[in-house]
Amino acid sequence: MKHYDAKEVEEKIKKFWEKEKIYKFDSKKGKIYSIDVPPPYASSGHLHVGHALHYTQFEIIARIRRQLGFNVYFAPCFDDNGLPIEKYVEEKLGIDKSKTNRAEFRKLCLKESEKVEKIYTERVFKKLGHSYDWNLLYTTISTEAQKVAQTSFLKLVKKGDCYRSEEPVIWCPYHETALAQAEVEDFDREVELSYIDFDLVGGGKINIATTRPEFLPACVAIFINPKDKKNKNLIGKEVIVPLFNHKVKVITDESVDPEFGTGTMMVCTFGDNADIEKWKKYKLDLRNIVNKDGTLNQKADQYQGMKLKEAKEAIIKDLMKLGRIKKQKPLQQTVGSCWRCSTPVEYIIAKQWFIRTLKYKKELIKRGKEIKWYPDFMRKRFENWTENLKWDWVISRQRFYGVPIPVWYCENCDKIIFPDEKELPLDPIEKKRKCPKCKKEAVPDTDVFDTWMTSSNTPEIASRWLEKPELYKKISPMSLRPQSHDIIRTWAFYTILKSHLLFKRIPWQNIMIGTYILDSKGKGMHKSKGNVVWADKLIEKYDVDAFRYWVGGASLGSDLPFDEKELVAGKRFLTKLWNASRFAFMNLEDYRGKKPKKLEKIDRWMLQKTKDINERIKKYYLDHDIARAKKEIENFFWHTFCDNYLEIIKKRIYNEKGDKKLSAQYTLYHSLLAILKLISPITPFITEKLYKEYFKQFEKTKSIHLTEFSKIDIKEKKEGGDLFIEILRKVRHKKTKEKKPMNALIKLYLPEKESKIIEPYRQDFMNASGAIFIKTRKEFNVEFIETEHKK
RNA sequence: GGUCCUGUAGUCCAAUGGCUAAGACGGCUCGUUUACACCGAGUAGACCCAGGUUCGAUUCCUGGCAGGACCACCA
């Protein structure tokens, strides 16, 4: 094979890995390194370059750990639990959920997601050369995952950290479900601020500005700032709410801004977060007017049945008729919205299940400090979020597809009936239960858990907490959680929370925040913006290894604008690696794996250099500094190995015999093998191919990916090392008229007659007589070895 | 309003309290074409601004300015 045919190699190597089960996990081997893989939503569409980058980034880590001698637990997974699948199935199959039952619908979801996952596995994971052990596959809707989620629920209930309560919750009127604080995103919009006249009891009027006149029927108090002089006379008075005619009091609170509107603030149950705060703080009345579907109830009188938006228009119209609106002005406003549908959220009172979080803020931050974050500043995001939390975690969702909440309620005595842990997983709708007290049949809970209720237990699901306790014990806490920064407040937070509550420990020792991809202009990639780059096309054009090579250069936790040109470097590297290796193999044809009695000086030097780089790269790899490692390997391979070493030994291998030749071959063999091993986690296909092509016949291991990084057998001598570097650093550039480029290593004789080999900077020159212009602290005599002048 | 990140050549990006601030893409010049639809050598080009600490700051500190992210508020 003359030129490198990446496509053919990829196909063959992929099959080889699968057939030989190269990445199979064996629990009996050595120290374990376990990775808590983010379960992707499988989609059969194209692959976003950001996802490919993210998933490949930690896949490289898995490979690195394997070659560092760890027993890597690397379980693939899919997230097929929750809304995206539910909606997908609804739309694709045209299912009307009101006409089907939960069990049937779930079957359809499962079938559909299985199909998509299969495609995804082939098109993405295997295509990109990801080294999962497919026997360890899990999905978040699997029986085991459901069992974990439900078990964790029961355990938390027992501990008192999970409770059911009727409280204001964040509500999405579109999805008709409660939402957690983490599911709310900010959304900018322009609204009308209406200035409405209220009558005072006993005569007079006040004007109050509000953006939500539709909440007039829910008005429970008027607030002013106690320091506000112009409104001071209002304190303690009562006002009559227009159109609805109920009376509310004027009270004071520091938080009211006297400069906003007229300095008076109407508090309703519940227009926004601030209303809830004041409602709790001052124990105000409750006037709940919003139904679960976003319509108004009977408390809204003639506006009953209208959607909030319609009611707003109607109320403004009626107030106008009465001449109560003095003015209206536009206002820029940020509203919390459902992260999936962008519908502004409402706040309603409903019975929901909660997990205690506010109580544990301090402890959680402490747990966060026990974990090593890559990069470290990402911990601050976590701490910031935790400190600012205002709600306990609402875990119940009024949805159809998901993990059911395994409880029943007795309508007679209000008792909550829990199953035994042994019965899990179960769907309370499918199992009947009688109230132990009343002996009456209890009502099943029809809600499901928030998807994060399951996802927060991925370490437990991945390591088979309930199924294989022995294995779980070995693996936990896990070594690494890789994830992206946008879900620190959800996935990372909830996982740390659950682990703290259930096991009183951290879920993993390290968390690594992957690179976040932007378009070439530095903006986020979104389908809607049309600036998404698809990884499939890049892989087609530049090959998987070249793509991975690009991934290897990305630094953790930072944003990276995508530049296609960066992939060219990867492709060039592959060509160079291929050609250099092919050339080396040619020169190694008659090498039989023997070691020479004596190594030539230049070979000794090369081995020493190889050993140095080998050790250094291992350190970078241990610290997840892939980018730096990649750069140094490339530099070493390209310049030291190809440009210098190969050029120098060429002639010796052609012309010499015996030990002199053997010394070069031995060195060539071991230095190239070391290089291939070092770069193999990043470019697994080409390195495997080259390994199979030549090295496999001498090495016992069947795949380069099962080998450990090289141990170079060379004893330290005085040559090389620190002194060598120090000399280089003192080298100064001297310009001469007759400069010629030099392409050689230099043997440098020290005064003690100990010879040194140095690699000159390219700016150093020699003149026609062969003198080198270098400046050092001492004077040295210099002689060349094997200079290669090209005329 | 709070917190955090980033500011280095035309572009992307690295390292660093002192020694020639690394590399890639792109320019330009030269050389090669028996491992290398290319390879090699050379060359031009950069530390956001202002103070402070220091013998010495691109690096550390403070304050700006610019870009980005996260969070809070928004009656």
PDB file of N, CA and C in Angstrom, chain A residues 312-346:
ATOM      1  N   LYS A 312     -55.625  38.927  29.777  1.00  0.00           N
ATOM      2  CA  LYS A 312     -54.885  40.175  29.880  1.00  0.00           C
ATOM      3  C   LYS A 312     -55.500  41.224  28.944  1.00  0.00           C
ATOM      4  N   GLU A 313     -55.732  40.802  27.714  1.00  0.00           N
ATOM      5  CA  GLU A 313     -56.311  41.732  26.745  1.00  0.00           C
ATOM      6  C   GLU A 313     -57.697  42.202  27.188  1.00  0.00           C
ATOM      7  N   ALA A 314     -58.496  41.235  27.637  1.00  0.00           N
ATOM      8  CA  ALA A 314     -59.864  41.556  28.041  1.00  0.00           C
ATOM      9  C   ALA A 314     -59.874  42.514  29.231  1.00  0.00           C
ATOM     10  N   ILE A 315     -59.020  42.245  30.188  1.00  0.00           N
ATOM     11  CA  ILE A 315     -58.991  43.078  31.402  1.00  0.00           C
ATOM     12  C   ILE A 315     -58.522  44.489  31.067  1.00  0.00           C
ATOM     13  N   ILE A 316     -57.494  44.578  30.212  1.00  0.00           N
ATOM     14  CA  ILE A 316     -57.019  45.912  29.828  1.00  0.00           C
ATOM     15  C   ILE A 316     -58.144  46.680  29.115  1.00  0.00           C
ATOM     16  N   LYS A 317     -58.840  45.961  28.258  1.00  0.00           N
ATOM     17  CA  LYS A 317     -59.934  46.592  27.517  1.00  0.00           C
ATOM     18  C   LYS A 317     -61.001  47.137  28.478  1.00  0.00           C
ATOM     19  N   ASP A 318     -61.350  46.291  29.462  1.00  0.00           N
ATOM     20  CA  ASP A 318     -62.383  46.700  30.418  1.00  0.00           C
ATOM     21  C   ASP A 318     -61.931  47.844  31.309  1.00  0.00           C
ATOM     22  N   LEU A 319     -60.644  47.807  31.665  1.00  0.00           N
ATOM     23  CA  LEU A 319     -60.112  48.893  32.496  1.00  0.00           C
ATOM     24  C   LEU A 319     -60.092  50.200  31.704  1.00  0.00           C
ATOM     25  N   MET A 320     -59.785  50.083  30.444  1.00  0.00           N
ATOM     26  CA  MET A 320     -59.782  51.249  29.571  1.00  0.00           C
ATOM     27  C   MET A 320     -61.157  51.891  29.555  1.00  0.00           C
ATOM     28  N   LYS A 321     -62.171  51.012  29.399  1.00  0.00           N
ATOM     29  CA  LYS A 321     -63.552  51.494  29.362  1.00  0.00           C
ATOM     30  C   LYS A 321     -63.879  52.291  30.607  1.00  0.00           C
ATOM     31  N   LEU A 322     -63.375  51.810  31.720  1.00  0.00           N
ATOM     32  CA  LEU A 322     -63.637  52.484  32.991  1.00  0.00           C
ATOM     33  C   LEU A 322     -62.723  53.689  33.207  1.00  0.00           C
ATOM     34  N   GLY A 323     -61.820  53.889  32.290  1.00  0.00           N
ATOM     35  CA  GLY A 323     -60.897  55.020  32.395  1.00  0.00           C
ATOM     36  C   GLY A 323     -59.884  54.859  33.506  1.00  0.00           C
ATOM     37  N   ARG A 324     -59.584  53.609  33.830  1.00  0.00           N
ATOM     38  CA  ARG A 324     -58.684  53.388  34.962  1.00  0.00           C
ATOM     39  C   ARG A 324     -57.218  53.295  34.534  1.00  0.00           C
ATOM     40  N   ILE A 325     -56.965  53.109  33.278  1.00  0.00           N
ATOM     41  CA  ILE A 325     -55.566  53.056  32.843  1.00  0.00           C
ATOM     42  C   ILE A 325     -55.118  54.456  32.459  1.00  0.00           C
ATOM     43  N   LYS A 326     -54.198  54.969  33.256  1.00  0.00           N
ATOM     44  CA  LYS A 326     -53.746  56.346  33.050  1.00  0.00           C
ATOM     45  C   LYS A 326     -52.757  56.415  31.880  1.00  0.00           C
ATOM     46  N   LYS A 327     -51.819  55.441  31.852  1.00  0.00           N
ATOM     47  CA  LYS A 327     -50.908  55.397  30.710  1.00  0.00           C
ATOM     48  C   LYS A 327     -50.333  53.992  30.571  1.00  0.00           C
ATOM     49  N   GLN A 328     -49.721  53.759  29.412  1.00  0.00           N
ATOM     50  CA  GLN A 328     -49.036  52.482  29.176  1.00  0.00           C
ATOM     51  C   GLN A 328     -47.706  52.798  28.537  1.00  0.00           C
ATOM     52  N   LYS A 329     -46.692  52.102  28.998  1.00  0.00           N
ATOM     53  CA  LYS A 329     -45.419  52.302  28.302  1.00  0.00           C
ATOM     54  C   LYS A 329     -44.678  50.977  28.150  1.00  0.00           C
ATOM     55  N   PRO A 330     -43.897  50.858  27.070  1.00  0.00           N
ATOM     56  CA  PRO A 330     -43.195  49.592  26.838  1.00  0.00           C
ATOM     57  C   PRO A 330     -42.070  49.395  27.845  1.00  0.00           C
ATOM     58  N   LEU A 331     -41.821  48.146  28.177  1.00  0.00           N
ATOM     59  CA  LEU A 331     -40.784  47.833  29.155  1.00  0.00           C
ATOM     60  C   LEU A 331     -40.015  46.593  28.698  1.00  0.00           C
ATOM     61  N   GLN A 332     -38.703  46.713  28.705  1.00  0.00           N
ATOM     62  CA  GLN A 332     -37.870  45.543  28.403  1.00  0.00           C
ATOM     63  C   GLN A 332     -37.869  44.634  29.618  1.00  0.00           C
ATOM     64  N   GLN A 333     -38.172  43.380  29.397  1.00  0.00           N
ATOM     65  CA  GLN A 333     -38.322  42.492  30.546  1.00  0.00           C
ATOM     66  C   GLN A 333     -37.708  41.130  30.249  1.00  0.00           C
ATOM     67  N   THR A 334     -37.113  40.552  31.258  1.00  0.00           N
ATOM     68  CA  THR A 334     -36.616  39.189  31.107  1.00  0.00           C
ATOM     69  C   THR A 334     -37.542  38.267  31.886  1.00  0.00           C
ATOM     70  N   VAL A 335     -38.073  37.291  31.218  1.00  0.00           N
ATOM     71  CA  VAL A 335     -38.957  36.363  31.927  1.00  0.00           C
ATOM     72  C   VAL A 335     -38.377  34.966  31.915  1.00  0.00           C
ATOM     73  N   GLY A 336     -38.629  34.252  33.003  1.00  0.00           N
ATOM     74  CA  GLY A 336     -38.237  32.854  33.049  1.00  0.00           C
ATOM     75  C   GLY A 336     -39.122  32.063  32.119  1.00  0.00           C
ATOM     76  N   SER A 337     -38.512  31.186  31.320  1.00  0.00           N
ATOM     77  CA  SER A 337     -39.280  30.407  30.362  1.00  0.00           C
ATOM     78  C   SER A 337     -38.848  28.951  30.413  1.00  0.00           C
ATOM     79  N   CYS A 338     -39.750  28.109  29.989  1.00  0.00           N
ATOM     80  CA  CYS A 338     -39.463  26.678  29.920  1.00  0.00           C
ATOM     81  C   CYS A 338     -38.321  26.457  28.927  1.00  0.00           C
ATOM     82  N   TRP A 339     -37.309  25.726  29.332  1.00  0.00           N
ATOM     83  CA  TRP A 339     -36.117  25.574  28.488  1.00  0.00           C
ATOM     84  C   TRP A 339     -36.393  24.773  27.231  1.00  0.00           C
ATOM     85  N   ARG A 340     -37.506  24.050  27.220  1.00  0.00           N
ATOM     86  CA  ARG A 340     -37.777  23.252  26.025  1.00  0.00           C
ATOM     87  C   ARG A 340     -38.687  23.970  25.042  1.00  0.00           C
ATOM     88  N   CYS A 341     -39.644  24.741  25.557  1.00  0.00           N
ATOM     89  CA  CYS A 341     -40.625  25.315  24.636  1.00  0.00           C
ATOM     90  C   CYS A 341     -40.645  26.839  24.681  1.00  0.00           C
ATOM     91  N   SER A 342     -39.824  27.435  25.527  1.00  0.00           N
ATOM     92  CA  SER A 342     -39.721  28.890  25.634  1.00  0.00           C
ATOM     93  C   SER A 342     -41.019  29.568  26.076  1.00  0.00           C
ATOM     94  N   THR A 343     -41.978  28.793  26.529  1.00  0.00           N
ATOM     95  CA  THR A 343     -43.194  29.401  27.075  1.00  0.00           C
ATOM     96  C   THR A 343     -42.857  30.011  28.437  1.00  0.00           C
ATOM     97  N   PRO A 344     -43.273  31.263  28.653  1.00  0.00           N
ATOM     98  CA  PRO A 344     -43.015  31.844  29.971  1.00  0.00           C
ATOM     99  C   PRO A 344     -43.648  30.995  31.061  1.00  0.00           C
ATOM    100  N   VAL A 345     -42.929  30.793  32.128  1.00  0.00           N
ATOM    101  CA  VAL A 345     -43.449  29.928  33.188  1.00  0.00           C
ATOM    102  C   VAL A 345     -44.436  30.688  34.061  1.00  0.00           C
ATOM    103  N   GLU A 346     -45.330  29.937  34.685  1.00  0.00           N
ATOM    104  CA  GLU A 346     -46.246  30.484  35.670  1.00  0.00           C
ATOM    105  C   GLU A 346     -45.932  29.830  37.002  1.00  0.00           C
TER     106      GLU A 346
END
